[in-house]
PDB file of C-alpha atoms and ligand atoms in Angstrom:
ATOM      1  CA  UNK A   1     -21.474 298.440 241.770  1.00 59.00           C
ATOM      2  CA  UNK A   2     -23.798 294.923 243.054  1.00 65.00           C
ATOM      3  CA  UNK A   3     -27.093 294.529 241.393  1.00 76.00           C
ATOM      4  CA  UNK A   4     -29.926 294.736 243.940  1.00 87.00           C
ATOM      5  CA  UNK A   5     -32.052 292.423 241.528  1.00 96.00           C
ATOM      6  CA  UNK A   6     -31.427 289.984 238.576  1.00 98.00           C
ATOM      7  CA  UNK A   7     -32.288 291.231 235.161  1.00 98.00           C
ATOM      8  CA  UNK A   8     -34.287 289.179 232.527  1.00 98.00           C
ATOM      9  CA  UNK A   9     -35.113 289.933 229.163  1.00 98.00           C
ATOM     10  CA  UNK A  10     -38.045 288.727 227.496  1.00 98.00           C
ATOM     11  CA  UNK A  11     -37.938 287.879 223.778  1.00 98.00           C
ATOM     12  CA  UNK A  12     -41.410 288.511 223.196  1.00 98.00           C
ATOM     13  CA  UNK A  13     -44.101 290.334 223.971  1.00 98.00           C
ATOM     14  CA  UNK A  14     -46.410 288.569 226.241  1.00 98.00           C
ATOM     15  CA  UNK A  15     -49.834 289.240 228.766  1.00 97.00           C
ATOM     16  CA  UNK A  16     -49.589 292.350 231.550  1.00 97.00           C
ATOM     17  CA  UNK A  17     -50.256 289.839 234.464  1.00 98.00           C
ATOM     18  CA  UNK A  18     -47.555 287.627 232.959  1.00 98.00           C
ATOM     19  CA  UNK A  19     -44.836 289.685 232.841  1.00 97.00           C
ATOM     20  CA  UNK A  20     -46.469 291.244 236.478  1.00 98.00           C
ATOM     21  CA  UNK A  21     -45.231 288.265 238.503  1.00 98.00           C
ATOM     22  CA  UNK A  22     -41.847 288.598 237.075  1.00 98.00           C
ATOM     23  CA  UNK A  23     -41.557 292.258 237.833  1.00 98.00           C
ATOM     24  CA  UNK A  24     -42.365 291.483 241.795  1.00 97.00           C
ATOM     25  CA  UNK A  25     -39.334 289.831 241.647  1.00 97.00           C
ATOM     26  CA  UNK A  26     -36.824 290.991 239.077  1.00 98.00           C
ATOM     27  CA  UNK A  27     -36.004 293.638 236.657  1.00 98.00           C
ATOM     28  CA  UNK A  28     -37.654 292.637 233.645  1.00 98.00           C
ATOM     29  CA  UNK A  29     -37.271 293.893 229.279  1.00 98.00           C
ATOM     30  CA  UNK A  30     -38.996 292.784 227.240  1.00 98.00           C
ATOM     31  CA  UNK A  31     -38.979 292.940 222.928  1.00 98.00           C
ATOM     32  CA  UNK A  32     -42.398 294.902 222.874  1.00 97.00           C
ATOM     33  CA  UNK A  33     -44.025 293.578 219.604  1.00 97.00           C
ATOM     34  CA  UNK A  34     -46.196 289.668 219.209  1.00 96.00           C
ATOM     35  CA  UNK A  35     -45.740 289.607 216.328  1.00 96.00           C
ATOM     36  CA  UNK A  36     -42.683 289.414 214.945  1.00 97.00           C
ATOM     37  CA  UNK A  37     -39.512 287.712 216.666  1.00 98.00           C
ATOM     38  CA  UNK A  38     -36.871 289.989 218.490  1.00 98.00           C
ATOM     39  CA  UNK A  39     -34.201 291.325 215.845  1.00 98.00           C
ATOM     40  CA  UNK A  40     -30.520 289.219 216.676  1.00 98.00           C
ATOM     41  CA  UNK A  41     -28.998 292.037 217.394  1.00 98.00           C
ATOM     42  CA  UNK A  42     -31.141 293.720 219.529  1.00 98.00           C
ATOM     43  CA  UNK A  43     -31.445 290.022 221.409  1.00 98.00           C
ATOM     44  CA  UNK A  44     -27.585 290.270 221.351  1.00 98.00           C
ATOM     45  CA  UNK A  45     -27.340 293.359 223.445  1.00 98.00           C
ATOM     46  CA  UNK A  46     -29.986 292.865 225.897  1.00 98.00           C
ATOM     47  CA  UNK A  47     -28.422 289.626 226.345  1.00 98.00           C
ATOM     48  CA  UNK A  48     -25.531 290.699 227.685  1.00 98.00           C
ATOM     49  CA  UNK A  49     -27.122 292.238 230.718  1.00 97.00           C
ATOM     50  CA  UNK A  50     -29.292 289.039 231.824  1.00 98.00           C
ATOM     51  CA  UNK A  51     -29.171 286.937 234.619  1.00 98.00           C
ATOM     52  CA  UNK A  52     -32.275 284.898 232.580  1.00 98.00           C
ATOM     53  CA  UNK A  53     -33.996 284.930 229.449  1.00 98.00           C
ATOM     54  CA  UNK A  54     -37.938 283.841 228.744  1.00 98.00           C
ATOM     55  CA  UNK A  55     -37.084 282.723 224.891  1.00 98.00           C
ATOM     56  CA  UNK A  56     -39.443 281.475 221.964  1.00 98.00           C
ATOM     57  CA  UNK A  57     -39.357 279.091 219.309  1.00 97.00           C
ATOM     58  CA  UNK A  58     -38.144 281.878 216.556  1.00 98.00           C
ATOM     59  CA  UNK A  59     -35.080 282.451 219.206  1.00 98.00           C
ATOM     60  CA  UNK A  60     -31.915 280.733 218.047  1.00 98.00           C
ATOM     61  CA  UNK A  61     -29.814 280.426 221.013  1.00 98.00           C
ATOM     62  CA  UNK A  62     -26.283 279.398 219.730  1.00 98.00           C
ATOM     63  CA  UNK A  63     -23.020 279.673 221.297  1.00 98.00           C
ATOM     64  CA  UNK A  64     -22.284 283.086 219.948  1.00 98.00           C
ATOM     65  CA  UNK A  65     -25.448 284.518 221.471  1.00 98.00           C
ATOM     66  CA  UNK A  66     -24.139 282.524 224.829  1.00 98.00           C
ATOM     67  CA  UNK A  67     -20.407 283.599 224.837  1.00 98.00           C
ATOM     68  CA  UNK A  68     -22.066 287.313 224.860  1.00 98.00           C
ATOM     69  CA  UNK A  69     -24.260 286.480 227.857  1.00 98.00           C
ATOM     70  CA  UNK A  70     -21.626 286.266 230.849  1.00 98.00           C
ATOM     71  CA  UNK A  71     -24.057 286.256 233.451  1.00 98.00           C
ATOM     72  CA  UNK A  72     -26.925 284.315 231.921  1.00 98.00           C
ATOM     73  CA  UNK A  73     -28.228 281.578 234.245  1.00 98.00           C
ATOM     74  CA  UNK A  74     -31.654 280.197 232.664  1.00 98.00           C
ATOM     75  CA  UNK A  75     -33.068 280.388 229.431  1.00 98.00           C
ATOM     76  CA  UNK A  76     -36.607 279.405 229.647  1.00 98.00           C
ATOM     77  CA  UNK A  77     -37.966 278.628 226.339  1.00 98.00           C
ATOM     78  CA  UNK A  78     -41.847 279.010 226.042  1.00 98.00           C
ATOM     79  CA  UNK A  79     -42.385 275.458 224.214  1.00 98.00           C
ATOM     80  CA  UNK A  80     -41.963 271.931 224.371  1.00 98.00           C
ATOM     81  CA  UNK A  81     -39.376 271.930 221.559  1.00 98.00           C
ATOM     82  CA  UNK A  82     -35.900 273.196 221.935  1.00 98.00           C
ATOM     83  CA  UNK A  83     -33.925 272.809 219.190  1.00 98.00           C
ATOM     84  CA  UNK A  84     -33.689 276.377 218.861  1.00 98.00           C
ATOM     85  CA  UNK A  85     -31.236 276.201 221.599  1.00 98.00           C
ATOM     86  CA  UNK A  86     -27.439 274.756 221.657  1.00 98.00           C
ATOM     87  CA  UNK A  87     -28.452 272.318 224.263  1.00 98.00           C
ATOM     88  CA  UNK A  88     -24.384 271.616 224.398  1.00 98.00           C
ATOM     89  CA  UNK A  89     -22.770 274.941 224.318  1.00 98.00           C
ATOM     90  CA  UNK A  90     -25.811 275.704 227.215  1.00 98.00           C
ATOM     91  CA  UNK A  91     -24.661 273.274 229.190  1.00 98.00           C
ATOM     92  CA  UNK A  92     -20.431 273.722 228.538  1.00 98.00           C
ATOM     93  CA  UNK A  93     -21.707 277.280 230.435  1.00 98.00           C
ATOM     94  CA  UNK A  94     -23.608 275.722 232.591  1.00 98.00           C
ATOM     95  CA  UNK A  95     -27.305 277.403 231.510  1.00 98.00           C
ATOM     96  CA  UNK A  96     -29.946 275.771 232.521  1.00 98.00           C
ATOM     97  CA  UNK A  97     -32.870 275.316 229.733  1.00 98.00           C
ATOM     98  CA  UNK A  98     -36.221 274.840 230.823  1.00 98.00           C
ATOM     99  CA  UNK A  99     -38.900 274.133 228.804  1.00 98.00           C
ATOM    100  CA  UNK A 100     -43.167 273.567 228.700  1.00 98.00           C
ATOM    101  CA  UNK A 101     -44.696 270.407 228.055  1.00 98.00           C
ATOM    102  CA  UNK A 102     -47.987 268.809 229.859  1.00 98.00           C
ATOM    103  CA  UNK A 103     -50.041 271.985 229.497  1.00 98.00           C
ATOM    104  CA  UNK A 104     -49.622 271.782 226.031  1.00 98.00           C
ATOM    105  CA  UNK A 105     -50.080 268.139 224.966  1.00 98.00           C
ATOM    106  CA  UNK A 106     -53.891 268.262 224.898  1.00 98.00           C
ATOM    107  CA  UNK A 107     -54.214 271.259 222.873  1.00 98.00           C
ATOM    108  CA  UNK A 108     -51.596 270.043 220.279  1.00 98.00           C
ATOM    109  CA  UNK A 109     -53.007 266.950 219.868  1.00 99.00           C
ATOM    110  CA  UNK A 110     -56.945 267.782 219.635  1.00 99.00           C
ATOM    111  CA  UNK A 111     -54.757 270.037 216.462  1.00 99.00           C
ATOM    112  CA  UNK A 112     -53.005 267.296 215.157  1.00 99.00           C
ATOM    113  CA  UNK A 113     -56.642 265.558 214.787  1.00 98.00           C
ATOM    114  CA  UNK A 114     -58.176 268.528 213.306  1.00 98.00           C
ATOM    115  CA  UNK A 115     -55.520 268.360 210.535  1.00 98.00           C
ATOM    116  CA  UNK A 116     -55.913 264.961 210.097  1.00 99.00           C
ATOM    117  CA  UNK A 117     -59.617 265.314 209.915  1.00 98.00           C
ATOM    118  CA  UNK A 118     -59.721 268.537 208.038  1.00 98.00           C
ATOM    119  CA  UNK A 119     -57.114 266.463 205.131  1.00 98.00           C
ATOM    120  CA  UNK A 120     -59.211 264.046 204.538  1.00 98.00           C
ATOM    121  CA  UNK A 121     -62.583 264.993 204.479  1.00 98.00           C
ATOM    122  CA  UNK A 122     -61.200 268.301 202.907  1.00 98.00           C
ATOM    123  CA  UNK A 123     -62.497 270.692 204.922  1.00 98.00           C
ATOM    124  CA  UNK A 124     -60.562 274.193 203.421  1.00 98.00           C
ATOM    125  CA  UNK A 125     -60.991 273.298 200.048  1.00 97.00           C
ATOM    126  CA  UNK A 126     -65.271 272.469 200.243  1.00 98.00           C
ATOM    127  CA  UNK A 127     -64.715 276.013 202.222  1.00 98.00           C
ATOM    128  CA  UNK A 128     -62.692 277.745 199.170  1.00 97.00           C
ATOM    129  CA  UNK A 129     -65.350 276.392 196.721  1.00 98.00           C
ATOM    130  CA  UNK A 130     -68.089 278.053 198.765  1.00 98.00           C
ATOM    131  CA  UNK A 131     -66.439 281.217 199.128  1.00 98.00           C
ATOM    132  CA  UNK A 132     -65.583 281.305 195.071  1.00 98.00           C
ATOM    133  CA  UNK A 133     -69.403 280.314 194.240  1.00 98.00           C
ATOM    134  CA  UNK A 134     -68.390 277.442 192.680  1.00 98.00           C
ATOM    135  CA  UNK A 135     -71.274 274.708 193.884  1.00 98.00           C
ATOM    136  CA  UNK A 136     -73.393 273.916 191.580  1.00 98.00           C
ATOM    137  CA  UNK A 137     -75.085 270.832 192.619  1.00 98.00           C
ATOM    138  CA  UNK A 138     -74.860 268.443 195.485  1.00 97.00           C
ATOM    139  CA  UNK A 139     -73.244 265.457 193.591  1.00 98.00           C
ATOM    140  CA  UNK A 140     -72.329 262.080 194.416  1.00 98.00           C
ATOM    141  CA  UNK A 141     -68.696 262.589 194.592  1.00 98.00           C
ATOM    142  CA  UNK A 142     -68.313 266.032 195.003  1.00 98.00           C
ATOM    143  CA  UNK A 143     -65.185 266.864 197.408  1.00 98.00           C
ATOM    144  CA  UNK A 144     -65.374 263.335 199.172  1.00 98.00           C
ATOM    145  CA  UNK A 145     -62.509 262.392 200.771  1.00 98.00           C
ATOM    146  CA  UNK A 146     -60.940 259.505 203.031  1.00 98.00           C
ATOM    147  CA  UNK A 147     -62.917 257.838 205.948  1.00 98.00           C
ATOM    148  CA  UNK A 148     -61.165 258.290 209.361  1.00 98.00           C
ATOM    149  CA  UNK A 149     -62.833 255.716 211.450  1.00 98.00           C
ATOM    150  CA  UNK A 150     -61.146 252.234 211.812  1.00 98.00           C
ATOM    151  CA  UNK A 151     -58.577 253.143 209.321  1.00 99.00           C
ATOM    152  CA  UNK A 152     -55.128 252.693 210.745  1.00 99.00           C
ATOM    153  CA  UNK A 153     -52.963 255.241 212.342  1.00 98.00           C
ATOM    154  CA  UNK A 154     -49.128 254.962 212.580  1.00 99.00           C
ATOM    155  CA  UNK A 155     -47.840 257.465 215.566  1.00 99.00           C
ATOM    156  CA  UNK A 156     -43.836 258.110 215.354  1.00 98.00           C
ATOM    157  CA  UNK A 157     -42.550 259.364 218.233  1.00 98.00           C
ATOM    158  CA  UNK A 158     -45.243 258.219 221.406  1.00 98.00           C
ATOM    159  CA  UNK A 159     -44.120 260.531 223.197  1.00 98.00           C
ATOM    160  CA  UNK A 160     -46.904 262.632 225.890  1.00 98.00           C
ATOM    161  CA  UNK A 161     -48.240 264.315 222.422  1.00 98.00           C
ATOM    162  CA  UNK A 162     -48.471 261.103 220.466  1.00 98.00           C
ATOM    163  CA  UNK A 163     -50.465 259.178 223.355  1.00 98.00           C
ATOM    164  CA  UNK A 164     -53.259 261.708 223.671  1.00 98.00           C
ATOM    165  CA  UNK A 165     -53.581 261.468 219.483  1.00 98.00           C
ATOM    166  CA  UNK A 166     -53.592 257.328 219.944  1.00 98.00           C
ATOM    167  CA  UNK A 167     -56.491 258.338 222.845  1.00 98.00           C
ATOM    168  CA  UNK A 168     -58.445 260.618 220.442  1.00 98.00           C
ATOM    169  CA  UNK A 169     -57.865 257.753 217.572  1.00 98.00           C
ATOM    170  CA  UNK A 170     -58.971 255.137 219.909  1.00 98.00           C
ATOM    171  CA  UNK A 171     -62.804 257.233 220.236  1.00 98.00           C
ATOM    172  CA  UNK A 172     -62.600 256.607 216.149  1.00 98.00           C
ATOM    173  CA  UNK A 173     -62.509 253.080 216.388  1.00 98.00           C
ATOM    174  CA  UNK A 174     -58.683 253.270 214.550  1.00 98.00           C
ATOM    175  CA  UNK A 175     -55.854 250.518 214.604  1.00 98.00           C
ATOM    176  CA  UNK A 176     -52.826 251.764 216.360  1.00 98.00           C
ATOM    177  CA  UNK A 177     -49.854 251.322 215.769  1.00 98.00           C
ATOM    178  CA  UNK A 178     -46.471 253.483 217.367  1.00 98.00           C
ATOM    179  CA  UNK A 179     -42.441 253.302 216.227  1.00 98.00           C
ATOM    180  CA  UNK A 180     -40.391 255.183 218.593  1.00 97.00           C
ATOM    181  CA  UNK A 181     -36.853 254.994 219.945  1.00 93.00           C
ATOM    182  CA  UNK A 182     -37.887 253.144 223.072  1.00 95.00           C
ATOM    183  CA  UNK A 183     -40.595 250.878 223.174  1.00 97.00           C
ATOM    184  CA  UNK A 184     -42.912 251.497 225.695  1.00 96.00           C
ATOM    185  CA  UNK A 185     -44.459 248.923 226.793  1.00 97.00           C
ATOM    186  CA  UNK A 186     -47.044 250.045 229.549  1.00 95.00           C
ATOM    187  CA  UNK A 187     -48.509 252.022 226.870  1.00 95.00           C
ATOM    188  CA  UNK A 188     -49.242 249.429 224.661  1.00 97.00           C
ATOM    189  CA  UNK A 189     -51.186 247.840 227.301  1.00 96.00           C
ATOM    190  CA  UNK A 190     -53.188 250.746 228.501  1.00 97.00           C
ATOM    191  CA  UNK A 191     -53.720 252.897 225.069  1.00 98.00           C
ATOM    192  CA  UNK A 192     -53.335 249.470 222.401  1.00 98.00           C
ATOM    193  CA  UNK A 193     -51.302 250.210 220.365  1.00 98.00           C
ATOM    194  CA  UNK A 194     -48.711 248.210 218.875  1.00 98.00           C
ATOM    195  CA  UNK A 195     -44.769 248.947 217.670  1.00 98.00           C
ATOM    196  CA  UNK A 196     -43.562 248.414 214.526  1.00 98.00           C
ATOM    197  CA  UNK A 197     -40.427 248.998 212.873  1.00 98.00           C
ATOM    198  CA  UNK A 198     -40.388 252.022 210.791  1.00 98.00           C
ATOM    199  CA  UNK A 199     -41.001 250.614 207.666  1.00 98.00           C
ATOM    200  CA  UNK A 200     -43.763 248.158 208.516  1.00 98.00           C
ATOM    201  CA  UNK A 201     -45.702 250.799 210.202  1.00 98.00           C
ATOM    202  CA  UNK A 202     -45.222 253.217 206.872  1.00 99.00           C
ATOM    203  CA  UNK A 203     -46.518 250.182 205.124  1.00 99.00           C
ATOM    204  CA  UNK A 204     -49.509 249.555 207.045  1.00 99.00           C
ATOM    205  CA  UNK A 205     -50.990 252.759 208.340  1.00 99.00           C
ATOM    206  CA  UNK A 206     -53.777 254.853 206.831  1.00 99.00           C
ATOM    207  CA  UNK A 207     -52.427 258.454 208.263  1.00 99.00           C
ATOM    208  CA  UNK A 208     -49.264 258.666 209.931  1.00 99.00           C
ATOM    209  CA  UNK A 209     -48.757 261.297 212.334  1.00 99.00           C
ATOM    210  CA  UNK A 210     -45.235 262.764 212.695  1.00 98.00           C
ATOM    211  CA  UNK A 211     -44.883 263.700 216.574  1.00 98.00           C
ATOM    212  CA  UNK A 212     -40.977 263.276 217.119  1.00 98.00           C
ATOM    213  CA  UNK A 213     -39.075 265.760 218.465  1.00 97.00           C
ATOM    214  CA  UNK A 214     -36.479 267.365 216.126  1.00 98.00           C
ATOM    215  CA  UNK A 215     -32.587 265.651 216.917  1.00 96.00           C
ATOM    216  CA  UNK A 216     -29.595 264.942 215.055  1.00 96.00           C
ATOM    217  CA  UNK A 217     -31.012 261.029 214.389  1.00 96.00           C
ATOM    218  CA  UNK A 218     -34.722 262.792 213.137  1.00 98.00           C
ATOM    219  CA  UNK A 219     -33.622 264.716 211.058  1.00 98.00           C
ATOM    220  CA  UNK A 220     -35.104 264.053 207.355  1.00 98.00           C
ATOM    221  CA  UNK A 221     -36.375 260.793 209.307  1.00 98.00           C
ATOM    222  CA  UNK A 222     -39.282 260.978 206.487  1.00 98.00           C
ATOM    223  CA  UNK A 223     -37.157 261.037 203.125  1.00 98.00           C
ATOM    224  CA  UNK A 224     -38.386 260.083 199.745  1.00 98.00           C
ATOM    225  CA  UNK A 225     -37.404 256.133 201.032  1.00 98.00           C
ATOM    226  CA  UNK A 226     -40.287 256.428 203.870  1.00 98.00           C
ATOM    227  CA  UNK A 227     -42.427 257.826 201.725  1.00 99.00           C
ATOM    228  CA  UNK A 228     -42.192 255.749 199.095  1.00 98.00           C
ATOM    229  CA  UNK A 229     -43.163 252.800 201.516  1.00 98.00           C
ATOM    230  CA  UNK A 230     -46.627 254.540 202.152  1.00 99.00           C
ATOM    231  CA  UNK A 231     -50.211 253.272 200.784  1.00 98.00           C
ATOM    232  CA  UNK A 232     -50.745 255.798 198.078  1.00 98.00           C
ATOM    233  CA  UNK A 233     -54.403 256.544 200.075  1.00 98.00           C
ATOM    234  CA  UNK A 234     -52.135 257.704 203.176  1.00 99.00           C
ATOM    235  CA  UNK A 235     -52.230 260.637 204.740  1.00 99.00           C
ATOM    236  CA  UNK A 236     -48.844 262.513 206.587  1.00 99.00           C
ATOM    237  CA  UNK A 237     -49.390 264.596 209.177  1.00 99.00           C
ATOM    238  CA  UNK A 238     -46.858 266.355 210.708  1.00 99.00           C
ATOM    239  CA  UNK A 239     -47.198 268.569 213.758  1.00 98.00           C
ATOM    240  CA  UNK A 240     -43.650 268.086 214.892  1.00 98.00           C
ATOM    241  CA  UNK A 241     -40.888 269.592 213.624  1.00 98.00           C
ATOM    242  CA  UNK A 242     -40.716 270.804 209.598  1.00 98.00           C
ATOM    243  CA  UNK A 243     -37.079 269.460 209.600  1.00 98.00           C
ATOM    244  CA  UNK A 244     -37.968 265.868 210.452  1.00 98.00           C
ATOM    245  CA  UNK A 245     -39.594 265.380 206.933  1.00 98.00           C
ATOM    246  CA  UNK A 246     -37.944 265.547 204.063  1.00 98.00           C
ATOM    247  CA  UNK A 247     -39.577 268.559 202.513  1.00 98.00           C
ATOM    248  CA  UNK A 248     -38.757 268.302 198.717  1.00 98.00           C
ATOM    249  CA  UNK A 249     -38.953 264.243 198.933  1.00 98.00           C
ATOM    250  CA  UNK A 250     -42.708 265.256 200.026  1.00 98.00           C
ATOM    251  CA  UNK A 251     -43.702 267.192 197.458  1.00 98.00           C
ATOM    252  CA  UNK A 252     -42.532 264.731 194.862  1.00 98.00           C
ATOM    253  CA  UNK A 253     -44.619 262.254 196.416  1.00 98.00           C
ATOM    254  CA  UNK A 254     -47.508 263.967 196.935  1.00 98.00           C
ATOM    255  CA  UNK A 255     -47.078 265.967 193.245  1.00 98.00           C
ATOM    256  CA  UNK A 256     -47.064 262.410 191.587  1.00 98.00           C
ATOM    257  CA  UNK A 257     -49.484 261.058 194.008  1.00 97.00           C
ATOM    258  CA  UNK A 258     -47.340 258.409 195.799  1.00 98.00           C
ATOM    259  CA  UNK A 259     -49.328 259.685 198.804  1.00 98.00           C
ATOM    260  CA  UNK A 260     -52.716 260.807 198.791  1.00 98.00           C
ATOM    261  CA  UNK A 261     -51.972 263.808 200.941  1.00 98.00           C
ATOM    262  CA  UNK A 262     -50.462 265.537 204.037  1.00 99.00           C
ATOM    263  CA  UNK A 263     -51.579 268.038 206.778  1.00 99.00           C
ATOM    264  CA  UNK A 264     -48.864 270.364 208.214  1.00 98.00           C
ATOM    265  CA  UNK A 265     -48.495 272.694 210.958  1.00 98.00           C
ATOM    266  CA  UNK A 266     -44.228 272.775 210.583  1.00 98.00           C
ATOM    267  CA  UNK A 267     -41.748 273.763 207.883  1.00 98.00           C
ATOM    268  CA  UNK A 268     -38.502 273.405 207.015  1.00 97.00           C
ATOM    269  CA  UNK A 269     -37.565 277.290 207.361  1.00 96.00           C
ATOM    270  CA  UNK A 270     -40.983 279.076 209.049  1.00 97.00           C
ATOM    271  CA  UNK A 271     -42.666 281.375 208.513  1.00 97.00           C
ATOM    272  CA  UNK A 272     -43.005 279.620 205.038  1.00 97.00           C
ATOM    273  CA  UNK A 273     -43.899 282.653 202.443  1.00 96.00           C
ATOM    274  CA  UNK A 274     -47.077 282.118 199.905  1.00 95.00           C
ATOM    275  CA  UNK A 275     -44.978 281.150 196.871  1.00 96.00           C
ATOM    276  CA  UNK A 276     -43.972 277.507 199.497  1.00 97.00           C
ATOM    277  CA  UNK A 277     -44.762 275.263 196.304  1.00 96.00           C
ATOM    278  CA  UNK A 278     -46.201 272.765 198.939  1.00 97.00           C
ATOM    279  CA  UNK A 279     -49.296 275.068 199.963  1.00 95.00           C
ATOM    280  CA  UNK A 280     -50.347 275.243 196.754  1.00 94.00           C
ATOM    281  CA  UNK A 281     -50.650 271.427 196.088  1.00 97.00           C
ATOM    282  CA  UNK A 282     -54.498 270.785 196.345  1.00 95.00           C
ATOM    283  CA  UNK A 283     -53.735 267.304 198.420  1.00 96.00           C
ATOM    284  CA  UNK A 284     -52.054 269.560 201.158  1.00 98.00           C
ATOM    285  CA  UNK A 285     -54.023 271.530 204.052  1.00 98.00           C
ATOM    286  CA  UNK A 286     -50.718 273.977 205.760  1.00 98.00           C
ATOM    287  CA  UNK A 287     -51.247 275.492 208.262  1.00 98.00           C
ATOM    288  CA  UNK A 288     -48.777 278.129 210.554  1.00 98.00           C
ATOM    289  CA  UNK A 289     -47.121 276.643 213.554  1.00 98.00           C
ATOM    290  CA  UNK A 290     -50.226 276.293 215.617  1.00 98.00           C
ATOM    291  CA  UNK A 291     -50.117 272.976 217.152  1.00 98.00           C
ATOM    292  CA  UNK A 292     -50.402 274.966 220.952  1.00 98.00           C
ATOM    293  CA  UNK A 293     -52.383 278.227 219.791  1.00 98.00           C
ATOM    294  CA  UNK A 294     -54.707 278.553 222.599  1.00 98.00           C
ATOM    295  CA  UNK A 295     -55.681 281.501 224.234  1.00 98.00           C
ATOM    296  CA  UNK A 296     -56.015 279.512 227.314  1.00 98.00           C
ATOM    297  CA  UNK A 297     -52.700 276.788 227.011  1.00 98.00           C
ATOM    298  CA  UNK A 298     -50.494 280.364 225.342  1.00 98.00           C
ATOM    299  CA  UNK A 299     -51.101 281.818 229.001  1.00 98.00           C
ATOM    300  CA  UNK A 300     -50.654 278.263 230.680  1.00 98.00           C
ATOM    301  CA  UNK A 301     -47.179 278.056 228.557  1.00 98.00           C
ATOM    302  CA  UNK A 302     -46.108 281.652 229.469  1.00 98.00           C
ATOM    303  CA  UNK A 303     -46.942 281.083 232.860  1.00 98.00           C
ATOM    304  CA  UNK A 304     -44.706 277.855 233.512  1.00 98.00           C
ATOM    305  CA  UNK A 305     -41.730 279.691 231.325  1.00 98.00           C
ATOM    306  CA  UNK A 306     -42.168 282.118 234.094  1.00 98.00           C
ATOM    307  CA  UNK A 307     -42.397 278.997 237.144  1.00 98.00           C
ATOM    308  CA  UNK A 308     -39.329 277.705 235.797  1.00 98.00           C
ATOM    309  CA  UNK A 309     -37.495 280.730 235.378  1.00 98.00           C
ATOM    310  CA  UNK A 310     -37.965 281.776 239.041  1.00 98.00           C
ATOM    311  CA  UNK A 311     -37.519 279.078 240.641  1.00 98.00           C
ATOM    312  CA  UNK A 312     -34.288 278.105 238.248  1.00 98.00           C
ATOM    313  CA  UNK A 313     -32.781 281.710 239.526  1.00 98.00           C
ATOM    314  CA  UNK A 314     -33.876 281.531 243.011  1.00 96.00           C
ATOM    315  CA  UNK A 315     -31.933 278.293 243.563  1.00 96.00           C
ATOM    316  CA  UNK A 316     -34.864 275.860 243.430  1.00 98.00           C
ATOM    317  CA  UNK A 317     -35.597 272.629 240.486  1.00 98.00           C
ATOM    318  CA  UNK A 318     -37.711 274.030 238.017  1.00 98.00           C
ATOM    319  CA  UNK A 319     -40.504 272.411 237.115  1.00 98.00           C
ATOM    320  CA  UNK A 320     -39.376 271.082 233.384  1.00 98.00           C
ATOM    321  CA  UNK A 321     -35.578 271.264 233.238  1.00 98.00           C
ATOM    322  CA  UNK A 322     -33.535 270.206 229.924  1.00 98.00           C
ATOM    323  CA  UNK A 323     -30.448 270.526 230.743  1.00 97.00           C
TER     324      UNK A 323
HETATM  325  C1  GLV B   1     -43.989 274.355 219.269  1.00 51.26           C
HETATM  326  O1  GLV B   1     -43.943 273.702 218.853  1.00 51.26           O
HETATM  327  C2  GLV B   1     -43.532 273.915 220.834  1.00 51.26           C
HETATM  328  O2  GLV B   1     -42.579 273.284 221.292  1.00 51.26           O
HETATM  329  O3  GLV B   1     -44.021 274.122 221.701  1.00 51.26           O
END
C-alpha cells in the first residue's frame, strides 16, 4: 500500500515544538531520551522504514546502516560537523546529507575563548581550591596563570568559527596567525590575520586554537612532532574534534611540561570516562563537548536541521547541504 505520509526518525528527544513542525507534514518517531544516544539496533530497525532521519553527532551513519535503509533520502545532522556520517557511502546511494553551520558559530567561538581564558587563568583549579577550603592567604603567586591579552594566537582552520575566534582575540589586542588548507586573502585583510605554515604557527603562537574539521588529512594533525614545536609557555585549545590531536602525544607533552596547558572540549572517544589520564592533569581544563551548548543555539540548530529535512524531502534545496 502506498504511504500517504513520509516517515522521519529523530535520533534524540528534541523540544516538542521542534518535533511538532515535522509532525505537521510527516509521520514521526523518535528516540525518547535526551541523555543517551539511540542504541544501534534500534536505529537499525527504525531506519529501514525511514524516508529521512534527523541525526546527532553521536550516531554513526555508515554503509551498514545505509544498506538497511532502502527508502532513505535525507540525513539531516544537527551539527556543523559531519564526520559521524560516511559521506561517500551516502553519495553512492543518492542520500542527501545536511548540517547546521552558521547558527552555532558565535556560540562556539564564545566557548573556545572561555576555555582559553579558563585554562590560562586556571579558573577551574582556582574554584576547586576554594571549594576544598585550601585558601590560607592572598599570596603573590597564588594560582598565577598566563596573560592572554597582547599575546599571539594561532588559529588552525580559519572557517566560520575560526574567524569568530579571531574577532574575539582582536578585542584582546592579540596578534593573529592562521593556518588553513587554502589561504584566505580577503580575511587576512578584514580580520588582520597573517598566514603561516603549520610549523611556523606552532613555533610562534602563545595560544594554538584547533578549529579545523576532522577529515582524513586532519587526523592527528597535531602529534608529537607538532607539539614539540610549540613554546613551553604555550596553551593548546581544541574545540573541533578529538582525533585532530594525537591524545597520547598531548598527554606526554603536558606531563613533561613541553607545553604549558591545554583546554579540551573534544576527545578521541566520547564520552570520556573519569579515568581518562588527560583530564586529571593539573594543566588541563577538560569539558564534555559543549561548544555549541546554549539553549538558544541548540534550539536554533534543531530548527535548522528540521528546515533542511523538510526542504530536502519536499524536493527543494536544503539550506545547508553537505552532499
Ligand atoms: C558539534 O560538535 C558540531 O559539529 O556541531
